[in-house]
Coordinates of N, CA, C and O and ligand atoms in Angstrom, one line a residue:
X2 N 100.5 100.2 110.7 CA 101.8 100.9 110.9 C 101.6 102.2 111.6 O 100.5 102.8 111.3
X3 N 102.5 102.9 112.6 CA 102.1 104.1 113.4 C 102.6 104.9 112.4 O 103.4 104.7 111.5
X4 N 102.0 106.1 112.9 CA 102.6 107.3 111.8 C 102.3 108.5 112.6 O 101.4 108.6 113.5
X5 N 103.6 109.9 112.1 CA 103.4 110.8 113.0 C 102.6 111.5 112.4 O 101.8 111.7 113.3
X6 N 102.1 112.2 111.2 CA 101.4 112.8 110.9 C 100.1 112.5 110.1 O 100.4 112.1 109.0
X7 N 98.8 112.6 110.4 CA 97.6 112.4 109.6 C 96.9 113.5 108.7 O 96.4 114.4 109.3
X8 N 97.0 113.4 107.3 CA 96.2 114.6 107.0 C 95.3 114.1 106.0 O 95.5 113.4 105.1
X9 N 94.1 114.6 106.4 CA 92.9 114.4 106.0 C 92.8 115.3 104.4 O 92.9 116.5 104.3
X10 N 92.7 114.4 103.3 CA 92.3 115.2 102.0 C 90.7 115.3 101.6 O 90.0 114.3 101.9
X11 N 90.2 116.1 101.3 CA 89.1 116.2 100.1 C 88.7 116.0 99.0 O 89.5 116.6 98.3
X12 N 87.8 115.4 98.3 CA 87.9 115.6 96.8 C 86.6 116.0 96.7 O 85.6 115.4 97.1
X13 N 86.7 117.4 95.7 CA 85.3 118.2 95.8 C 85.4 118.4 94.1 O 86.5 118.3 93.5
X14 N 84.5 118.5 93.6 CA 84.0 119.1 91.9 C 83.4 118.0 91.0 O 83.9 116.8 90.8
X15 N 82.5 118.5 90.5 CA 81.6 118.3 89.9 C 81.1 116.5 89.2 O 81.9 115.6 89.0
X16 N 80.4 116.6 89.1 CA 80.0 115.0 89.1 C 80.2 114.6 88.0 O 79.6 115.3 87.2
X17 N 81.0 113.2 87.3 CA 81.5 112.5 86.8 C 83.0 113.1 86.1 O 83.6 112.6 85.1
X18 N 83.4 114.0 86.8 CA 84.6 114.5 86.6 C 86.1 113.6 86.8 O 87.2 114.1 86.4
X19 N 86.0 112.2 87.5 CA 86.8 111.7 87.6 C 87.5 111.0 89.3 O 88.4 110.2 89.5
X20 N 86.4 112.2 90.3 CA 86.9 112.0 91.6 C 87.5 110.5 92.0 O 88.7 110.1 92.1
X21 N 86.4 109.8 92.0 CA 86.5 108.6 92.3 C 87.4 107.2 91.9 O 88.0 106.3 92.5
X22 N 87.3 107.7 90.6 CA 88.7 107.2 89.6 C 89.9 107.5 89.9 O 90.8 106.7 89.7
X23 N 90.1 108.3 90.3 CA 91.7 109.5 90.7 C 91.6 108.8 92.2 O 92.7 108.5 92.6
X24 N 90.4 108.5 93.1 CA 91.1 108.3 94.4 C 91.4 106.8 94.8 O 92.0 106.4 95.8
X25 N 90.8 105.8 93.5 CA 91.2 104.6 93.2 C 92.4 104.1 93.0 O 93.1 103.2 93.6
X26 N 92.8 105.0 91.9 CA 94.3 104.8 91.6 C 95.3 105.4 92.2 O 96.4 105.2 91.7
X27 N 95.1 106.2 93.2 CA 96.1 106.9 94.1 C 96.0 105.3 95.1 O 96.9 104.8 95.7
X28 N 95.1 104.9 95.0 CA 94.8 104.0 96.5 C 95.1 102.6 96.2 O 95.2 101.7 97.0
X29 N 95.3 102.6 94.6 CA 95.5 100.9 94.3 C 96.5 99.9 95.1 O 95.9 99.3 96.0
X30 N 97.4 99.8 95.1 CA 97.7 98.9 95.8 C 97.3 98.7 97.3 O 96.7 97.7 97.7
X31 N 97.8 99.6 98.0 CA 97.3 99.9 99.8 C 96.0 99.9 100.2 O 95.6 100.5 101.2
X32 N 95.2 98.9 99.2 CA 93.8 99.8 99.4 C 92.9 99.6 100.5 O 92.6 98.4 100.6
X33 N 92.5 100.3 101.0 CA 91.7 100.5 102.6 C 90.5 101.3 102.2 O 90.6 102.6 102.3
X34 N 89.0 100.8 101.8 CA 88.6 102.0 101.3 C 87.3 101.4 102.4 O 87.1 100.2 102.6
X35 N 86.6 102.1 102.9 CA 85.4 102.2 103.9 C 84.3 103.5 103.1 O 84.4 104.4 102.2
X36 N 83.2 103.2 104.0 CA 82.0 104.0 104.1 C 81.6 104.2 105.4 O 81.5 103.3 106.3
X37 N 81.3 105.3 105.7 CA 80.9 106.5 106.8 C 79.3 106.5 106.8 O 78.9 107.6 106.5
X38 N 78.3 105.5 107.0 CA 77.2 105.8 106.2 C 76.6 106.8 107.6 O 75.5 107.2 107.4
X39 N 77.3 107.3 108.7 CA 76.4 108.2 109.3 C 76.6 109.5 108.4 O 75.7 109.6 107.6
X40 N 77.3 110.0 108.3 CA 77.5 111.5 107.1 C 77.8 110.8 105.4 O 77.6 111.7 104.6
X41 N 78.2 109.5 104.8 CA 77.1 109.1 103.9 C 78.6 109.7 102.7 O 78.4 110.2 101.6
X42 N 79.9 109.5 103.2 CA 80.9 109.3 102.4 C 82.1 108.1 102.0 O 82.3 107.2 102.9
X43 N 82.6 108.2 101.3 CA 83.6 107.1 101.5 C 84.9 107.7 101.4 O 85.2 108.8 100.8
X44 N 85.5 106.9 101.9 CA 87.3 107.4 102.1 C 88.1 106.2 102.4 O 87.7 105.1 102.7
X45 N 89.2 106.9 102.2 CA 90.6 106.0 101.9 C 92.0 106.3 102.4 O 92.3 107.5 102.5
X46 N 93.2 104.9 102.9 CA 93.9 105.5 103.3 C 95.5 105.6 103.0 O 95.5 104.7 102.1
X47 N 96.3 105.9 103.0 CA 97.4 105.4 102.5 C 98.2 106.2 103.2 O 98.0 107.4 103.6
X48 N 99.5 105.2 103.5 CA 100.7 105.8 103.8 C 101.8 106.0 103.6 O 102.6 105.1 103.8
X49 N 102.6 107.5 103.1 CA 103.6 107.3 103.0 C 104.7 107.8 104.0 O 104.7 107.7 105.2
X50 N 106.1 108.5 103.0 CA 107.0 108.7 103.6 C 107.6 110.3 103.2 O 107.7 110.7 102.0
X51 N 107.9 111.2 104.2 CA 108.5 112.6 103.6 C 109.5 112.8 104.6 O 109.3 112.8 105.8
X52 N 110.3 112.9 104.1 CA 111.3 113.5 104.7 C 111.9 112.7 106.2 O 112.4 113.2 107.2
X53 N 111.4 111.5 105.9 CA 111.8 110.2 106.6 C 110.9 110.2 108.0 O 111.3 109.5 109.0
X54 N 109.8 111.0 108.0 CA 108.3 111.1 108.7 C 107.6 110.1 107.8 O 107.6 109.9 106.6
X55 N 106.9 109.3 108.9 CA 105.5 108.4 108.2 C 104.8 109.1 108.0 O 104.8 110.0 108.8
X56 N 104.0 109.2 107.1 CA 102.4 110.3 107.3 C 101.4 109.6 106.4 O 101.7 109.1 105.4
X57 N 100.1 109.5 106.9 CA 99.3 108.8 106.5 C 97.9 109.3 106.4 O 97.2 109.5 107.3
X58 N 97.6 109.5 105.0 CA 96.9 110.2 104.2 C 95.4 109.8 104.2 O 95.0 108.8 103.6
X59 N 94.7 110.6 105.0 CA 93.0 109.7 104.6 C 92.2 110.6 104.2 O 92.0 111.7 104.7
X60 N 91.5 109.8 102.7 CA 91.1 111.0 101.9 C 89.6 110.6 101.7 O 89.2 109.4 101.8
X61 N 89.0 111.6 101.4 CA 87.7 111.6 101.5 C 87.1 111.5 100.0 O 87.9 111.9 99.3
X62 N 85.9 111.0 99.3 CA 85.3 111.0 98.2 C 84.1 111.1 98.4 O 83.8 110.1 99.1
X63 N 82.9 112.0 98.0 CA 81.7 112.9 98.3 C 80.6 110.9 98.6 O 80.0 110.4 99.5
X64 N 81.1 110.4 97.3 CA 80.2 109.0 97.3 C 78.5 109.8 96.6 O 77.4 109.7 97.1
X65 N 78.9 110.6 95.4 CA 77.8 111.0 94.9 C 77.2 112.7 95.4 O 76.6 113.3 94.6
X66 N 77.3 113.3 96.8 CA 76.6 113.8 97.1 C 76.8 115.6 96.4 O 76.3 116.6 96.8
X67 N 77.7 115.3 95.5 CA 77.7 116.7 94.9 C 77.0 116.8 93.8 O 77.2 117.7 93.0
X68 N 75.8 115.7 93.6 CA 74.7 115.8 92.9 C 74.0 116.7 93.2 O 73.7 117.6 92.4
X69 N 73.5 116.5 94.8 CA 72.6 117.3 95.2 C 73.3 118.8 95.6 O 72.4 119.7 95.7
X70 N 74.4 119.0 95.8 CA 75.3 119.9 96.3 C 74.6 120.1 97.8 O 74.0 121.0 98.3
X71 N 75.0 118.8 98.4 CA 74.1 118.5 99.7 C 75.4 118.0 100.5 O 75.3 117.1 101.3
X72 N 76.4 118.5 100.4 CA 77.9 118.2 101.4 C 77.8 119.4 102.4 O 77.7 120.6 102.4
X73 N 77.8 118.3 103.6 CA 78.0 118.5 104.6 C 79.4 119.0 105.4 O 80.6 118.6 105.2
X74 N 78.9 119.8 106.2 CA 80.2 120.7 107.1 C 80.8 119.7 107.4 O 82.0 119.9 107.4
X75 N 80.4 118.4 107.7 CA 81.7 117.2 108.3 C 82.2 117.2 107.5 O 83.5 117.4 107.5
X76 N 81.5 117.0 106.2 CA 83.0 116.6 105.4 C 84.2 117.4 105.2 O 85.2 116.8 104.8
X77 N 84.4 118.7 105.5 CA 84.9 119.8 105.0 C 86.2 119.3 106.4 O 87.4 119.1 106.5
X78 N 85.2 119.5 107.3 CA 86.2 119.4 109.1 C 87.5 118.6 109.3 O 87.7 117.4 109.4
X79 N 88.2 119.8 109.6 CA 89.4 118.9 109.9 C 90.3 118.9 108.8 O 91.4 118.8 109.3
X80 N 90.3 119.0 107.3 CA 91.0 118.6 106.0 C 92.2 119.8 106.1 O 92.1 121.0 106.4
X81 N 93.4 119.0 105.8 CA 94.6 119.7 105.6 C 94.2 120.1 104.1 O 94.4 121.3 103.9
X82 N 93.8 119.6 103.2 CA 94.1 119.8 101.8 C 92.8 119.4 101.2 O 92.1 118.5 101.8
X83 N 92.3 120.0 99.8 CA 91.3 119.4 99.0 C 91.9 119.5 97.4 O 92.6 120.3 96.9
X84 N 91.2 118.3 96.9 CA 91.6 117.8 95.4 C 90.5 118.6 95.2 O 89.5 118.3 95.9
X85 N 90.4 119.9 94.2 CA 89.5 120.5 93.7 C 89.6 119.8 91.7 O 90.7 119.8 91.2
X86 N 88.4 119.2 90.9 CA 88.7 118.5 90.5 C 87.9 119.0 89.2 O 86.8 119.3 89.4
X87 N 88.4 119.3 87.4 CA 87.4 119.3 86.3 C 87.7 118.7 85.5 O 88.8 118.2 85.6
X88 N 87.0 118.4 84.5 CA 87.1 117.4 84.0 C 88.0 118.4 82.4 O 87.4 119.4 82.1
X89 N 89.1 118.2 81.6 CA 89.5 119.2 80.6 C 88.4 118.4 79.2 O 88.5 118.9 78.0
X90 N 88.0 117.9 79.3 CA 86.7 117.5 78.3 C 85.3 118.2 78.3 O 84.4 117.9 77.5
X91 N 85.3 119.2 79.5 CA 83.8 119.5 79.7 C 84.1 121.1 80.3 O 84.3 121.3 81.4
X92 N 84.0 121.8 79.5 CA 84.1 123.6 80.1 C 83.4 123.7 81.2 O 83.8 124.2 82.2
X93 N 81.8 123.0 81.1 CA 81.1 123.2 82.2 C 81.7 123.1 83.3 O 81.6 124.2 83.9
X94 N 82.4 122.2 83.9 CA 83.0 121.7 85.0 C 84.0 122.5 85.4 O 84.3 122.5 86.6
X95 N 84.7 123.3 84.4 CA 85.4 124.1 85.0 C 85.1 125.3 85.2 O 85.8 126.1 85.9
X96 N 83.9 125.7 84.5 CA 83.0 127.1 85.0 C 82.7 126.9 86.4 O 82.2 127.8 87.1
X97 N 82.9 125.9 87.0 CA 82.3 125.4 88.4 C 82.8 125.4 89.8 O 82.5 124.9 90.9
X98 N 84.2 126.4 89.1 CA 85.5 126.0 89.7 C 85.4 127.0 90.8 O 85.7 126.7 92.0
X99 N 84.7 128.4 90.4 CA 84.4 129.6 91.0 C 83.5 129.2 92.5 O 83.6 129.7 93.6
X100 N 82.6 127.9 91.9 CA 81.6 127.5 92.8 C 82.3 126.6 94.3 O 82.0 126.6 95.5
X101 N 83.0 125.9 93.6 CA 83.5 125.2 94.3 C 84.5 126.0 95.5 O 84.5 125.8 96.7
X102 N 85.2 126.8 94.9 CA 86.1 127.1 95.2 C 85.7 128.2 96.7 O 86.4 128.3 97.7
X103 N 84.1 128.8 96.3 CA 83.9 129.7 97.7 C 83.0 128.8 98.8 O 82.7 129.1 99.9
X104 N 82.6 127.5 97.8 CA 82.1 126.8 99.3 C 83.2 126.5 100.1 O 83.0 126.7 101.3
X105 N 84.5 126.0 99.7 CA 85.9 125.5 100.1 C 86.3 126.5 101.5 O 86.6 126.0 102.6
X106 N 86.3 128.1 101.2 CA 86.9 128.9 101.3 C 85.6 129.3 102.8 O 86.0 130.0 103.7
X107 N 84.4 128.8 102.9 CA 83.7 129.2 103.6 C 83.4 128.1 104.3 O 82.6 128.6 105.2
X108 N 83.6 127.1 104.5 CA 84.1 126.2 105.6 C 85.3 125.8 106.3 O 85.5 125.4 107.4
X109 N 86.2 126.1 105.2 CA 87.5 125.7 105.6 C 88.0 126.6 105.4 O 89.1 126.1 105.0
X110 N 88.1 128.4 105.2 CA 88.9 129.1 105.6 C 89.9 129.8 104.6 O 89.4 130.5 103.8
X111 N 91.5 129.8 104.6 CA 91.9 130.4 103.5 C 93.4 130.1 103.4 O 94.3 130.4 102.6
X112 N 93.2 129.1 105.1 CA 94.7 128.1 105.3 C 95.0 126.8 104.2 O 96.1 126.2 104.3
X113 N 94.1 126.3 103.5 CA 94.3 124.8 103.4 C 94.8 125.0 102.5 O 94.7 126.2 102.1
X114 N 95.9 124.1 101.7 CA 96.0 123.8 100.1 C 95.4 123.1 99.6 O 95.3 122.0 100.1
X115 N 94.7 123.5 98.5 CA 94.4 123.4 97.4 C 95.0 123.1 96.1 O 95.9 123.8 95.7
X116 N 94.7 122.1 95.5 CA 95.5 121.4 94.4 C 94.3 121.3 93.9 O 93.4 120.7 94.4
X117 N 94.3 122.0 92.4 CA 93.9 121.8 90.9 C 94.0 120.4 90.3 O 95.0 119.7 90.3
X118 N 92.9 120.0 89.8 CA 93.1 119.2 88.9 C 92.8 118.8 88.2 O 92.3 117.7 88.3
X119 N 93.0 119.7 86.5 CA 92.1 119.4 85.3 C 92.5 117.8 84.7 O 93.6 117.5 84.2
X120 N 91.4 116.9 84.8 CA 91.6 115.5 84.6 C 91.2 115.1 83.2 O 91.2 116.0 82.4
X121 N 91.0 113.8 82.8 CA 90.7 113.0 81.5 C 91.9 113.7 80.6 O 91.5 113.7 79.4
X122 N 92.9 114.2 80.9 CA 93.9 114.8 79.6 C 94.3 113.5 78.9 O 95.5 113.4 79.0
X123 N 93.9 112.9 78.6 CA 94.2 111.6 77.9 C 93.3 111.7 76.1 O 93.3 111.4 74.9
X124 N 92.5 112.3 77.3 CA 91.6 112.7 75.8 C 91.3 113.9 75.1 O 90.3 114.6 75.0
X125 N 92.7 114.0 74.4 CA 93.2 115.0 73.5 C 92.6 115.6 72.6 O 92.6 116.9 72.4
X126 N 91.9 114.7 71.8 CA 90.9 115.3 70.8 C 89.2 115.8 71.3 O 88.4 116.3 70.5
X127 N 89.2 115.6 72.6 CA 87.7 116.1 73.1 C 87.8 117.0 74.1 O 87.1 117.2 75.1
X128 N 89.1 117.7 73.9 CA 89.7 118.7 75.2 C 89.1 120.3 75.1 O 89.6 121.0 74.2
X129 N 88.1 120.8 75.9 CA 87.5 121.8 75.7 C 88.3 123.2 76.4 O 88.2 124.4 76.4
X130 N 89.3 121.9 77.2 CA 89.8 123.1 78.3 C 91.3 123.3 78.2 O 91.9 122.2 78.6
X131 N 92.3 124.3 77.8 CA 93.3 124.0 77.5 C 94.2 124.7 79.0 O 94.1 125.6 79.8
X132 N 95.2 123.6 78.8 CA 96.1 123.6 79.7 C 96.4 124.9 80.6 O 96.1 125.0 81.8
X133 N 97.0 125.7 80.0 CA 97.2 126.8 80.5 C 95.6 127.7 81.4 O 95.6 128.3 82.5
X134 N 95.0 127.6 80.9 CA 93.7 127.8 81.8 C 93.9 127.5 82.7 O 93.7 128.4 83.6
X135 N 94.2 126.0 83.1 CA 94.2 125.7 84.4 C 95.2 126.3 85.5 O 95.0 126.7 86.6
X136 N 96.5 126.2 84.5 CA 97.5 127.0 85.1 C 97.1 129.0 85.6 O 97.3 129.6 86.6
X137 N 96.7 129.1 84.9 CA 96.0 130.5 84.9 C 95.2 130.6 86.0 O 95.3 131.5 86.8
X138 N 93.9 129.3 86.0 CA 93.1 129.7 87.4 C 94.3 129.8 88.5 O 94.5 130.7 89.2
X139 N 95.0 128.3 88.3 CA 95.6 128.2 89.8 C 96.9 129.4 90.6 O 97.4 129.7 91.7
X140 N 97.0 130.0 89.0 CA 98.2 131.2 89.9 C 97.3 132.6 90.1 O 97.7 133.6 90.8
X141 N 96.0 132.5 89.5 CA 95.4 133.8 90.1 C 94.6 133.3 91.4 O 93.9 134.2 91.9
X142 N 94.6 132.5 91.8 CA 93.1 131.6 93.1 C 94.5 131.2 94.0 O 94.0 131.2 95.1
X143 N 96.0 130.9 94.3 CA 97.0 130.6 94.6 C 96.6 129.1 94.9 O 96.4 128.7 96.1
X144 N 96.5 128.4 94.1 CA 96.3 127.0 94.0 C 97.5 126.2 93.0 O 98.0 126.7 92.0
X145 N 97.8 125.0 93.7 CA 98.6 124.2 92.7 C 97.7 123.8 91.4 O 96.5 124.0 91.1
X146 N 98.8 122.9 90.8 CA 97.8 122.4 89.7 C 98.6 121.4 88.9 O 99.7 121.6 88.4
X147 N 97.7 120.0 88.7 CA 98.3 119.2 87.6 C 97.2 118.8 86.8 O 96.0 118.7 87.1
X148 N 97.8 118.4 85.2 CA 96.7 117.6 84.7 C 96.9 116.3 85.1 O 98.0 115.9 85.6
X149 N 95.9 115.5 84.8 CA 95.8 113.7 85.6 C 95.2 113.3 84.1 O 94.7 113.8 83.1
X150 N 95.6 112.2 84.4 CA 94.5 111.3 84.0 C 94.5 109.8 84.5 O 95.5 109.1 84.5
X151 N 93.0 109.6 85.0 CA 93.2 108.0 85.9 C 93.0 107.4 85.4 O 92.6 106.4 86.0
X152 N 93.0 107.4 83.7 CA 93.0 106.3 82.8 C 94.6 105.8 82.7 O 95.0 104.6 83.0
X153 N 95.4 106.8 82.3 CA 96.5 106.3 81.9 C 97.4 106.3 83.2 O 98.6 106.1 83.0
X154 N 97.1 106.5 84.2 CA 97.7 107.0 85.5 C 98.6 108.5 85.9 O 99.1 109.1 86.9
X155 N 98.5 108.7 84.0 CA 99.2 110.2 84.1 C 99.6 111.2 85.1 O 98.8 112.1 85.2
X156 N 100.7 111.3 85.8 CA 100.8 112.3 87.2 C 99.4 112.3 88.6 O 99.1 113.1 89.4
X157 N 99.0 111.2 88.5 CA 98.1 111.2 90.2 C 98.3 111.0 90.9 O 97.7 111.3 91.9
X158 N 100.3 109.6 90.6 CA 101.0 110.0 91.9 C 101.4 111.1 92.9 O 101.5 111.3 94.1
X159 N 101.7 111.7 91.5 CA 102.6 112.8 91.5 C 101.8 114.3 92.3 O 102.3 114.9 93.2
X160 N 100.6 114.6 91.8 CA 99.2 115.2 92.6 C 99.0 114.7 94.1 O 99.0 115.6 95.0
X161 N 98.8 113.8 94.5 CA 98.9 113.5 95.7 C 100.1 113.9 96.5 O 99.9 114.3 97.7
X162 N 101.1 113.7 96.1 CA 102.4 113.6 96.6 C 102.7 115.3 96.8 O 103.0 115.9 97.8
X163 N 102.7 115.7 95.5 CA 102.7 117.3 95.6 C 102.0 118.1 97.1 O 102.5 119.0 97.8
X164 N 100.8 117.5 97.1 CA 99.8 118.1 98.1 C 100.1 117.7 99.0 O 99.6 118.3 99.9
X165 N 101.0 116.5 99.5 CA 101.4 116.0 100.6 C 102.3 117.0 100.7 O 102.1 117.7 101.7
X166 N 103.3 117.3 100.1 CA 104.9 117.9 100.4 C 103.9 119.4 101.1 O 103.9 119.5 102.3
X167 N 103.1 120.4 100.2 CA 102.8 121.1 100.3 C 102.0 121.4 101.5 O 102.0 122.5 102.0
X168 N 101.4 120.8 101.7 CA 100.8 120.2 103.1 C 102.1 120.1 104.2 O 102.2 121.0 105.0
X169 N 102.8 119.5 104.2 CA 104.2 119.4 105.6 C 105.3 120.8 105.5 O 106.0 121.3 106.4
X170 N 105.1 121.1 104.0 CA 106.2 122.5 104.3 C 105.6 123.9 104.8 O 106.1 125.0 104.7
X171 N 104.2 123.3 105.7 CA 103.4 124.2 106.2 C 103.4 124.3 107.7 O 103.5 125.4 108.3
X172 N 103.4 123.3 108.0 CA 103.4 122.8 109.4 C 104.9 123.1 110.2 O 105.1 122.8 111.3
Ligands
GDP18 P1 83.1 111.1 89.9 O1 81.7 111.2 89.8 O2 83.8 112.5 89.9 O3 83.6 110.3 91.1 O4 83.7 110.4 88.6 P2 84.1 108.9 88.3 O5 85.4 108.6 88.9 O6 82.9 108.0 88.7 O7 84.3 108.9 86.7 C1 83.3 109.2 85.8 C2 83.5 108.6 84.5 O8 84.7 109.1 83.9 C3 83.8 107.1 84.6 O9 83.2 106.4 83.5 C4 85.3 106.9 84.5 O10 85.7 105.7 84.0 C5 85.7 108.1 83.6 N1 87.0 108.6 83.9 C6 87.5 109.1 85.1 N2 88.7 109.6 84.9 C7 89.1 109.4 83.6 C8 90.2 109.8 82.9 O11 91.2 110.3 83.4 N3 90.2 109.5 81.5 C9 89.1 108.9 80.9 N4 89.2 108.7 79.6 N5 88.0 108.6 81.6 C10 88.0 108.9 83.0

């Protein structure tokens, strides 16, 4: 299907935080998902609809390499927007946010949006990271922010979509 606008997403933070999961179930039905094995990532694509504009979203997933913290300037190139991603079960991951947040800022600048997204909120009783934190990072760093969870499908429509609108009321 043609479309007038393409915007390239990110998903950056920390490893087994959920990335992959979250870009599954944004992608489930439409799903188009490929591997890049020259730069060694995988992505996905989907299209929707704003404001009666097609736009058609191709989002990126590291495919492991924020193990090594060995991400490459391609990946970064080009992205309207990045899913910055912790897990609310694991403090670690969100101490990591700082980290993530100045590699973002040093490839890609200080134009993109950024969308928060403390994940696994499904699991209430192993929650290290409380809500408002997240809110708190994202209104001091000027980042959106939702909790997900891509178990229960909790708001990941809704995250994507966000970042889309926010993404076009830019342009
Ligand atoms: P990635 O390394 O960041 O891409 O993380 P994955 O998507 O591979 O997920 C890591 C693990 O967490 C997997 O076992 C997932 O099934 C699990 N997981 C991911 N998202 C959620 C969630 O929202 N809730 C729960 N309970 N588990 C999740």
């Amino acid at each position: 299907m043609s479309y007038e606008y393409l915007f390239k997403y990110i998903i950056i933070g920390d490893v087994a935080v959920g990335k992959s999961s979250l870009l599954m179930q944004f992608l489930d039905k439409q799903f188009t998902r490929d591997h890049d094995s020259t730069i060694g990532v995988d992505f996905g694509t989907r299209q929707l609809t704003l404001d009666q504009k097609q736009i058609k979203l191709q989002i990126w997933d590291t495919a492991g390499q924020e193990t090594f913290r060995s991400i490459g300037r391609s990946y970064y190139r080009g992205s309207a927007a990045a899913l910055l991603v912790y897990d609310v079960t694991k403090r670690r991951t969100y101490n990591q946010l700082n980290t993530w947040l100045e590699d973002l800022r040093r490839h890609c600048g200080s134009h993109m949006v950024i969308m928060l997204i403390g994940n696994k909120n499904d699991l209430e009783d192993q929650r290290e990271v409380g809500k408002e934190e997240g809110e708190d990072y994202a209104a001091q760093h000027g980042l959106i922010f939702k909790e997900t969870s891509a178990k229960t499908f909790a708001e990941v429509e809704e995250a994507f979509m966000l970042t889309a609108k926010s993404i076009y009321e830019k342009i």
